[in-house]
XYZ file of N, CA and C in Angstrom:
639
model
N 49.190 106.407 -43.119
C 48.538 106.157 -42.242
C 49.416 105.169 -41.712
N 50.322 105.547 -40.417
C 51.233 104.680 -39.602
C 51.005 103.714 -38.703
N 51.556 102.747 -38.539
C 51.378 101.839 -37.305
C 52.594 101.417 -37.086
N 52.595 100.822 -35.788
C 53.744 99.919 -35.455
C 53.458 98.817 -35.654
N 54.529 98.576 -36.155
C 54.727 96.625 -36.621
C 55.540 95.987 -35.375
N 54.443 94.676 -34.705
C 55.297 94.245 -33.874
C 55.929 92.840 -34.556
N 57.450 92.828 -34.200
C 58.007 91.451 -34.978
C 58.034 90.753 -33.864
N 57.778 89.691 -34.056
C 58.768 88.602 -32.953
C 59.163 87.317 -33.165
N 60.323 86.964 -32.558
C 61.171 85.758 -32.917
C 60.775 84.581 -32.187
N 60.862 83.664 -33.107
C 60.461 82.352 -32.213
C 61.614 81.673 -32.192
N 61.857 80.368 -31.627
C 62.969 79.711 -31.271
C 63.021 78.735 -30.118
N 63.993 77.507 -29.631
C 63.790 76.906 -28.692
C 64.051 77.297 -27.308
N 63.392 77.289 -26.225
C 63.336 77.478 -25.188
C 65.114 76.395 -24.605
N 65.068 76.836 -23.233
C 65.991 75.998 -22.662
C 66.180 74.810 -22.445
N 64.460 74.478 -21.702
C 64.103 73.053 -21.603
C 64.010 72.349 -22.652
N 63.373 73.000 -23.777
C 63.369 72.151 -25.180
C 64.378 71.672 -25.472
N 65.600 72.578 -25.297
C 66.824 72.210 -26.013
C 67.607 71.161 -25.092
N 67.312 71.493 -23.602
C 68.068 70.073 -22.910
C 67.169 68.893 -23.294
N 65.827 68.469 -23.769
C 65.289 67.585 -23.902
C 65.635 66.655 -25.264
N 65.714 67.836 -25.949
C 66.171 67.427 -27.548
C 67.639 66.643 -27.190
N 68.850 67.267 -26.603
C 70.159 66.740 -26.218
C 69.855 65.508 -25.675
N 68.973 65.514 -24.677
C 68.917 63.973 -23.957
C 68.412 62.992 -24.724
N 67.271 62.766 -25.679
C 67.016 61.907 -26.486
C 67.909 61.812 -27.539
N 68.778 62.858 -27.668
C 69.925 62.627 -28.927
C 70.751 61.644 -28.619
N 71.127 62.127 -26.844
C 72.389 61.147 -26.214
C 71.673 59.727 -26.554
N 70.343 59.555 -25.642
C 70.102 58.169 -25.907
C 70.318 57.517 -26.983
N 69.676 58.228 -28.171
C 69.294 57.404 -29.382
C 71.059 56.988 -29.602
N 72.169 58.029 -29.535
C 73.314 57.874 -29.880
C 73.908 56.078 -29.167
N 73.730 56.127 -27.795
C 74.133 55.152 -27.161
C 73.575 53.745 -27.539
N 72.020 53.826 -27.886
C 71.441 52.990 -28.350
C 72.284 52.331 -29.555
N 72.120 53.492 -30.497
C 72.863 52.834 -32.067
C 74.042 52.428 -31.608
N 75.107 53.455 -30.657
C 76.427 52.494 -30.937
C 76.366 51.289 -30.089
N 75.649 51.229 -29.027
C 75.376 49.895 -28.629
C 75.534 48.644 -29.762
N 74.272 48.938 -30.368
C 73.873 47.952 -31.275
C 75.056 47.878 -32.382
N 75.370 48.908 -32.838
C 76.739 48.556 -33.659
C 77.383 47.792 -33.258
N 78.001 48.075 -32.292
C 78.931 47.615 -31.570
C 78.666 45.908 -31.317
N 77.174 45.695 -31.064
C 76.771 44.123 -30.827
C 77.084 43.470 -32.439
N 76.485 44.303 -33.356
C 76.448 43.487 -34.874
C 78.109 43.484 -35.287
N 78.973 44.370 -34.749
C 80.659 44.222 -34.978
C 80.869 43.261 -34.434
N 80.606 42.866 -33.037
C 81.031 41.819 -32.326
C 80.462 40.446 -33.161
N 79.342 40.158 -33.095
C 79.013 39.097 -34.080
C 79.726 38.665 -35.189
N 79.891 40.192 -36.112
C 80.745 39.461 -37.233
C 81.924 39.173 -36.979
N 82.523 39.328 -36.246
C 84.117 39.282 -35.806
C 84.041 37.566 -35.247
N 82.749 37.282 -34.194
C 82.839 35.955 -34.293
C 82.451 34.693 -35.357
N 81.732 35.733 -35.928
C 81.570 34.886 -37.475
C 82.280 34.637 -38.063
N 83.431 35.728 -38.434
C 84.314 35.127 -39.450
C 85.552 34.624 -38.846
N 85.839 34.689 -37.427
C 86.658 33.902 -36.949
C 86.107 32.426 -37.073
N 84.467 31.659 -36.793
C 84.458 30.545 -36.804
C 84.421 30.102 -38.187
N 84.119 31.272 -39.105
C 83.877 30.610 -40.582
C 85.630 30.391 -40.890
N 86.406 31.480 -40.780
C 87.685 30.762 -40.467
C 88.523 29.696 -40.437
N 87.830 29.180 -39.164
C 88.045 27.960 -38.436
C 87.624 26.757 -39.292
N 86.306 26.795 -39.200
C 85.568 25.902 -39.997
C 86.507 25.414 -41.780
N 86.728 26.441 -41.955
C 87.774 26.636 -43.443
C 89.008 25.638 -42.894
N 89.795 26.182 -41.923
C 90.886 25.379 -41.741
C 91.092 24.147 -41.671
N 89.712 23.918 -40.906
C 89.392 22.381 -40.755
C 88.933 21.510 -41.916
N 88.257 22.163 -42.818
C 87.757 21.486 -44.327
C 89.116 21.218 -44.564
N 89.898 22.214 -45.234
C 91.052 22.043 -45.672
C 92.120 20.882 -45.555
N 92.104 20.718 -43.898
C 93.037 19.694 -43.444
C 92.468 18.468 -43.699
N 91.199 18.190 -43.453
C 90.382 17.111 -44.237
C 90.562 16.627 -45.720
N 90.444 17.948 -46.178
C 90.390 17.568 -47.622
C 91.860 17.228 -48.414
N 93.081 17.910 -47.718
C 94.372 17.365 -48.019
C 94.263 16.312 -47.824
N 94.184 15.678 -46.591
C 94.638 14.254 -46.106
C 93.649 13.108 -47.025
N 92.342 13.642 -47.436
C 91.580 12.972 -48.468
C 92.361 12.383 -49.717
N 92.629 13.742 -49.792
C 93.490 13.675 -51.831
C 94.584 12.948 -51.516
N 95.595 13.092 -50.585
C 96.582 11.828 -50.504
C 96.371 10.211 -50.131
N 95.136 10.251 -49.463
C 94.976 8.876 -49.170
C 94.371 8.354 -50.669
N 93.180 9.239 -51.410
C 92.786 8.589 -52.580
C 93.872 8.322 -53.680
N 94.861 9.217 -53.575
C 96.307 9.060 -54.527
C 97.440 8.138 -54.246
N 96.917 7.523 -52.952
C 98.363 6.321 -52.655
C 98.583 5.504 -53.491
N 99.884 5.297 -53.769
C 100.759 4.532 -54.596
C 101.711 3.355 -54.134
N 101.657 2.362 -54.491
C 102.242 1.216 -54.106
C 104.079 1.146 -54.360
N 104.582 2.245 -53.527
C 105.942 2.749 -53.774
C 106.493 2.485 -52.233
N 107.565 1.736 -51.976
C 108.502 1.735 -50.621
C 109.652 2.741 -50.843
N 110.123 3.067 -49.718
C 110.955 4.073 -49.876
C 111.862 3.929 -48.914
N 112.972 4.689 -49.350
C 114.322 4.480 -48.114
C 114.548 5.982 -47.297
N 114.429 5.344 -46.226
C 114.729 6.592 -45.282
C 116.066 7.151 -45.367
N 115.935 7.998 -44.213
C 117.451 9.154 -43.831
C 118.592 8.181 -43.470
N 118.227 7.008 -42.930
C 119.198 5.931 -42.547
C 119.604 4.769 -43.327
N 118.835 4.650 -44.634
C 118.858 3.746 -45.343
C 117.999 2.652 -45.030
N 117.012 2.823 -44.086
C 115.957 1.674 -43.607
C 114.973 1.819 -44.875
N 114.494 0.999 -44.949
C 112.858 0.882 -45.919
C 111.962 1.031 -45.324
N 111.318 1.506 -46.154
C 109.996 2.299 -45.175
C 108.290 1.961 -46.008
N 107.716 1.575 -45.482
C 106.579 0.815 -45.987
C 105.567 2.203 -46.859
N 105.109 1.549 -47.716
C 104.433 2.576 -48.295
C 103.484 3.297 -47.823
N 102.929 2.587 -46.849
C 102.016 3.842 -45.343
C 102.443 3.003 -44.362
N 102.560 3.960 -43.570
C 103.096 3.346 -41.684
C 102.659 4.374 -41.069
N 102.330 3.963 -39.593
C 101.999 5.170 -38.912
C 101.936 4.384 -37.041
N 102.159 5.159 -36.481
C 102.840 4.862 -35.214
C 102.369 6.143 -34.285
N 102.705 5.555 -32.856
C 102.553 6.926 -31.933
C 103.875 7.618 -31.837
N 105.216 6.667 -32.262
C 106.075 7.571 -31.559
C 106.699 8.606 -32.954
N 107.599 9.617 -32.388
C 108.101 10.012 -33.873
C 107.180 11.218 -33.863
N 108.001 12.194 -34.901
C 107.402 13.154 -35.699
C 106.149 12.892 -36.305
N 106.373 12.035 -37.209
C 105.323 11.665 -38.063
C 104.437 10.624 -37.912
N 102.782 11.179 -37.748
C 101.934 9.959 -37.122
C 101.680 9.059 -38.302
N 101.685 9.493 -39.420
C 101.373 8.779 -40.825
C 102.289 9.225 -41.981
N 102.750 8.405 -42.345
C 103.646 8.456 -43.748
C 103.147 7.757 -44.773
N 103.273 7.949 -46.048
C 102.661 7.312 -46.916
C 103.405 7.799 -48.316
N 103.516 7.302 -49.341
C 103.783 7.624 -50.879
C 102.405 7.555 -51.741
N 102.594 8.817 -52.478
C 100.956 9.140 -53.073
C 101.761 9.357 -54.777
N 100.426 9.236 -55.608
C 100.609 9.523 -56.644
C 100.324 11.149 -56.987
N 100.532 11.633 -58.388
C 99.682 12.975 -58.493
C 100.485 14.355 -58.528
N 101.947 14.037 -58.445
C 102.717 15.018 -57.911
C 103.050 15.805 -59.251
N 102.374 16.954 -59.287
C 102.001 17.929 -60.661
C 103.581 18.021 -61.113
N 103.648 18.312 -62.692
C 105.197 18.688 -62.945
C 104.837 19.524 -64.259
N 104.068 20.640 -63.992
C 103.795 21.471 -65.419
C 105.202 21.966 -65.986
N 106.218 21.985 -65.316
C 107.200 22.143 -66.021
C 108.233 21.257 -67.075
N 107.462 20.263 -66.828
C 108.281 18.882 -67.360
C 109.525 18.162 -67.244
N 109.806 18.886 -65.675
C 111.344 18.387 -65.385
C 111.258 16.425 -65.245
N 112.638 16.546 -65.226
C 112.837 14.371 -65.240
C 112.611 14.357 -63.921
N 111.540 14.281 -63.289
C 111.260 13.566 -62.454
C 110.309 12.631 -61.628
N 110.373 12.063 -60.773
C 108.999 10.951 -60.277
C 107.529 11.733 -60.165
N 106.854 11.365 -60.836
C 105.067 11.913 -60.311
C 104.638 11.429 -58.921
N 105.648 10.975 -57.878
C 105.308 10.326 -56.572
C 105.761 11.480 -55.660
N 105.121 11.243 -54.624
C 105.617 12.099 -53.714
C 105.658 11.412 -52.274
N 106.225 11.521 -51.395
C 106.308 10.883 -49.838
C 105.939 12.156 -49.109
N 104.567 11.766 -48.310
C 103.757 12.884 -47.535
C 103.835 12.437 -46.359
N 103.995 12.899 -45.076
C 103.578 12.970 -43.655
C 102.844 14.024 -43.125
N 102.169 13.239 -42.212
C 101.591 14.163 -40.717
C 101.999 14.111 -39.641
N 102.021 15.383 -38.928
C 102.388 15.108 -37.591
C 101.935 16.393 -36.685
N 101.892 16.282 -35.309
C 101.566 17.557 -34.657
C 102.792 17.683 -33.638
N 103.014 19.276 -33.911
C 104.160 19.521 -33.287
C 103.476 20.976 -32.679
N 103.993 21.154 -31.450
C 103.562 22.276 -30.374
C 101.864 22.512 -30.991
N 100.996 21.712 -30.963
C 99.549 22.010 -30.978
C 99.617 22.401 -32.478
N 100.023 22.174 -33.294
C 99.887 22.527 -34.869
C 100.194 21.228 -35.613
N 98.967 21.137 -36.250
C 99.184 19.863 -37.474
C 100.131 20.412 -38.673
N 100.988 19.637 -38.909
C 101.825 19.969 -40.415
C 101.620 18.953 -41.114
N 101.491 19.116 -42.570
C 101.597 18.497 -43.862
C 102.869 18.292 -44.001
N 104.033 17.443 -44.314
C 105.195 17.235 -44.622
C 105.289 16.524 -46.034
N 106.728 17.363 -46.781
C 106.447 16.605 -48.136
C 108.135 16.536 -48.419
N 108.733 15.704 -48.796
C 109.901 15.382 -49.343
C 110.204 15.941 -50.940
N 110.793 16.479 -51.684
C 111.548 16.347 -53.023
C 111.804 15.240 -53.175
N 112.098 14.208 -52.642
C 112.529 12.880 -53.580
C 112.036 11.913 -52.291
N 111.641 10.800 -53.244
C 111.529 9.508 -52.632
C 112.397 8.745 -51.746
N 113.783 8.461 -52.229
C 114.554 7.921 -51.470
C 115.340 9.002 -50.720
N 115.525 8.706 -49.535
C 115.935 10.054 -49.055
C 117.411 9.937 -48.459
N 118.400 10.925 -48.145
C 119.576 11.256 -47.776
C 119.518 11.470 -46.413
N 120.772 11.250 -45.870
C 120.701 11.852 -44.357
C 120.451 13.556 -44.524
N 120.780 14.311 -45.440
C 120.212 15.819 -45.517
C 119.150 15.855 -46.375
N 118.202 14.938 -46.558
C 117.099 15.153 -47.282
C 115.908 15.393 -46.121
N 115.809 16.935 -45.744
C 114.434 17.429 -44.948
C 113.201 17.908 -45.529
N 112.513 17.681 -45.010
C 111.038 17.831 -45.960
C 110.669 19.394 -45.996
N 109.814 19.668 -46.594
C 109.050 21.012 -46.345
C 107.789 20.514 -45.718
N 107.331 21.661 -44.864
C 106.344 21.587 -44.042
C 105.516 22.702 -43.714
N 103.922 22.255 -44.100
C 103.229 23.472 -44.393
C 102.156 23.280 -43.144
N 101.723 24.594 -42.771
C 100.959 24.659 -41.317
C 99.340 24.035 -41.900
N 98.602 22.996 -41.499
C 97.497 22.916 -41.722
C 96.397 23.082 -40.828
N 96.603 23.153 -39.569
C 95.669 23.465 -38.236
C 96.114 23.371 -37.080
N 95.784 24.962 -36.676
C 95.727 25.565 -35.070
C 95.676 24.354 -34.062
N 96.051 24.875 -32.894
C 95.216 24.449 -31.628
C 94.685 22.870 -31.826
N 95.599 22.404 -31.869
C 95.100 20.550 -32.017
C 95.831 20.130 -31.174
N 94.911 19.379 -30.033
C 95.376 18.658 -28.697
C 95.447 17.105 -29.049
N 94.811 16.923 -30.128
C 95.235 15.494 -30.229
C 95.073 14.974 -31.857
N 95.385 14.131 -32.230
C 95.664 13.837 -33.767
C 95.691 12.219 -33.639
N 94.664 11.399 -33.856
C 94.334 9.782 -33.763
C 93.791 9.033 -34.650
N 94.496 8.000 -35.330
C 94.156 7.167 -36.499
C 93.841 6.111 -35.754
N 93.338 5.333 -36.612
C 92.703 3.617 -36.655
C 92.573 3.330 -38.136
N 92.504 2.112 -38.080
C 92.954 1.440 -39.350
C 91.894 -0.160 -39.368
N 91.320 -0.009 -40.243
C 90.525 -1.216 -40.261
C 91.279 -2.040 -41.432
N 91.466 -3.354 -41.352
C 92.068 -4.274 -41.952
C 91.136 -4.699 -43.362
N 91.668 -5.578 -44.112
C 90.882 -5.960 -45.012
C 90.312 -7.119 -45.108
N 89.330 -7.750 -45.192
C 88.878 -8.989 -45.366
C 89.304 -10.078 -46.246
N 89.959 -9.767 -47.444
C 90.570 -10.759 -48.340
C 92.237 -10.939 -47.681
N 92.679 -10.647 -46.600
C 93.827 -10.853 -46.206
C 93.768 -12.073 -44.966
N 94.139 -12.894 -45.644
C 94.170 -14.355 -44.921
C 95.025 -14.493 -43.849
N 96.442 -13.464 -43.906
C 97.687 -13.598 -43.111
C 97.458 -13.016 -42.091
N 96.865 -12.015 -41.678
C 96.588 -11.434 -40.469
C 95.680 -11.521 -39.650
N 95.270 -11.145 -38.495
C 94.256 -11.548 -37.648
C 93.665 -10.553 -37.515
N 93.928 -9.434 -38.699
C 93.229 -7.923 -38.136
C 92.171 -7.702 -39.289
N 92.025 -8.872 -39.941
C 90.307 -8.528 -40.720
C 89.523 -8.336 -39.949
N 89.326 -7.006 -40.770
C 87.608 -6.047 -39.838
C 87.707 -5.886 -38.412
N 89.113 -5.397 -37.896
C 89.407 -5.194 -36.830
C 89.991 -3.752 -36.443
N 89.833 -2.866 -35.980
C 90.051 -1.590 -35.914
C 91.644 -1.706 -35.308
N 92.801 -0.970 -35.366
C 94.063 -1.034 -35.129
C 94.688 0.082 -35.475
N 95.411 0.714 -34.107
C 95.961 2.133 -34.272
C 97.154 2.223 -34.310
N 97.570 0.929 -35.089
C 99.094 1.473 -35.924
C 99.167 0.944 -37.151
N 99.803 0.920 -38.030
C 100.133 0.189 -39.433
C 101.076 0.363 -40.135
N 101.907 -0.624 -40.661
C 101.277 -1.718 -40.508
C 101.204 -2.901 -39.500
N 100.584 -3.951 -39.239
C 100.180 -4.756 -38.057
C 101.498 -6.056 -38.496
N 101.416 -6.555 -37.418
C 102.214 -7.817 -37.485
C 101.308 -9.220 -36.666
N 101.549 -9.995 -37.118
C 101.007 -11.152 -36.860
C 101.947 -12.249 -36.778
N 102.096 -12.807 -35.782
C 103.200 -13.950 -35.527
C 104.354 -13.395 -36.003
N 104.896 -12.065 -35.524
C 106.451 -11.855 -36.271
C 106.155 -11.227 -37.194
N 104.947 -11.471 -38.379
C 104.983 -11.330 -39.944
C 104.286 -10.285 -39.876
N 104.800 -8.789 -40.918
C 104.435 -7.744 -41.039
C 103.603 -7.749 -42.206
N 102.351 -7.176 -42.205
C 101.442 -7.026 -43.120
C 101.696 -6.291 -44.367
N 101.551 -7.128 -45.883
C 101.865 -5.816 -46.652
C 100.755 -5.735 -47.449
N 99.619 -5.575 -47.046
C 98.570 -5.058 -47.577
C 98.482 -3.580 -47.134
N 97.077 -3.110 -47.719
C 96.712 -1.971 -47.037
C 95.639 -1.454 -46.346
N 95.192 -0.984 -45.178
C 93.532 -0.773 -44.518
C 92.479 -0.797 -45.631
N 91.454 -1.336 -45.132
C 90.169 -0.719 -46.282
C 89.893 0.564 -45.576
N 90.024 0.895 -44.463
C 89.456 2.525 -44.059
C 90.364 2.935 -43.209
N 90.750 4.058 -43.020
C 91.267 4.900 -42.151
C 90.365 6.084 -41.291
N 90.446 5.929 -40.055
C 89.753 6.764 -39.362
C 90.720 7.722 -38.759
N 90.434 8.965 -39.431
C 90.877 10.594 -38.604
C 90.287 10.983 -37.418
N 91.017 11.267 -36.367
C 90.309 12.262 -35.431
C 91.178 13.397 -35.065
N 90.792 14.651 -34.976
C 91.308 15.795 -34.725
C 90.311 16.242 -33.274
N 90.944 16.331 -32.476
C 90.928 17.012 -31.190
C 91.349 18.748 -31.487
N 90.471 19.664 -31.293
C 90.895 20.826 -31.311
C 90.463 21.346 -29.865
N 90.913 22.003 -29.461
C 91.389 22.779 -28.153
C 90.168 23.819 -28.154
N 89.305 24.556 -29.237
C 87.805 25.339 -28.994
C 86.838 24.449 -29.386
N 86.774 23.343 -29.951
C 85.903 22.798 -30.766
C 85.674 21.316 -30.524
N 86.419 20.549 -29.794
C 86.382 19.303 -29.488
C 86.983 18.438 -30.631
N 86.222 17.568 -30.398
C 86.693 16.048 -31.551
C 86.095 16.066 -32.777
N 86.654 16.002 -33.740
C 86.101 15.673 -35.435
C 86.817 14.393 -35.525
N 85.608 13.549 -36.303
C 86.422 12.080 -36.767
C 85.674 12.107 -38.311
N 86.491 11.890 -38.897
C 86.286 11.491 -40.365
C 86.829 9.942 -40.981
N 85.910 9.345 -41.552
C 86.282 7.938 -42.209
C 86.664 8.001 -43.555
N 88.303 7.385 -44.035
C 88.429 7.596 -45.268
C 88.577 6.309 -45.819
N 87.825 5.952 -47.271
C 87.812 4.334 -47.393
C 89.334 4.778 -48.651
N 90.176 3.650 -48.445
C 91.201 3.558 -49.614
C 91.079 2.801 -50.516
N 91.617 3.323 -51.684
C 91.614 2.473 -53.083
C 92.516 1.740 -53.002
N 92.044 0.266 -53.850
C 92.539 -0.985 -54.175
C 93.889 -0.726 -54.850
N 95.194 -0.955 -53.963
C 96.527 -0.397 -54.843
C 97.151 -1.277 -55.161
């Protein structure tokens, strides 16, 4: 007995294919948009994290230098005597000080003290370091970039209670050392207030208590 076998083939119609392509296109746009948003958020987060790390490192280095303050005056490039710590609004260095704790792993015949300074140049905060304490005319410091986009670097100093020779006891001043009746203070402030003004984040202020030197 023979018969005709009817074979049939099934597949997508043109309309079904167009609908599937449309759904795929919409999903692709949604996925791409979501992925792009995630990438943008990640980029912004990385930028803020890097900026925060930069700010924290700047404060950390300043804190270490303050904690290692050493009672040692130095000679400047022109033979003038520089105070253990001095600060003013003029010149390249906003604050300059002598600190201890200069690592010497090679055991070289040199001092463990260092002369350090901080200053802003072209909206960038730099930390300066000299290889010698008593400088010659050609003694140039090495500078390291600490913070970008700095629009302001302000310092205030709080005098100590036990200094009877100055009227700056428990008073905030913007320069150090201070002078009273033509006499320069020889002690150190009790607290230093450091304020960084950043172009993108605004103002940040930290207080640093100085050790008894």
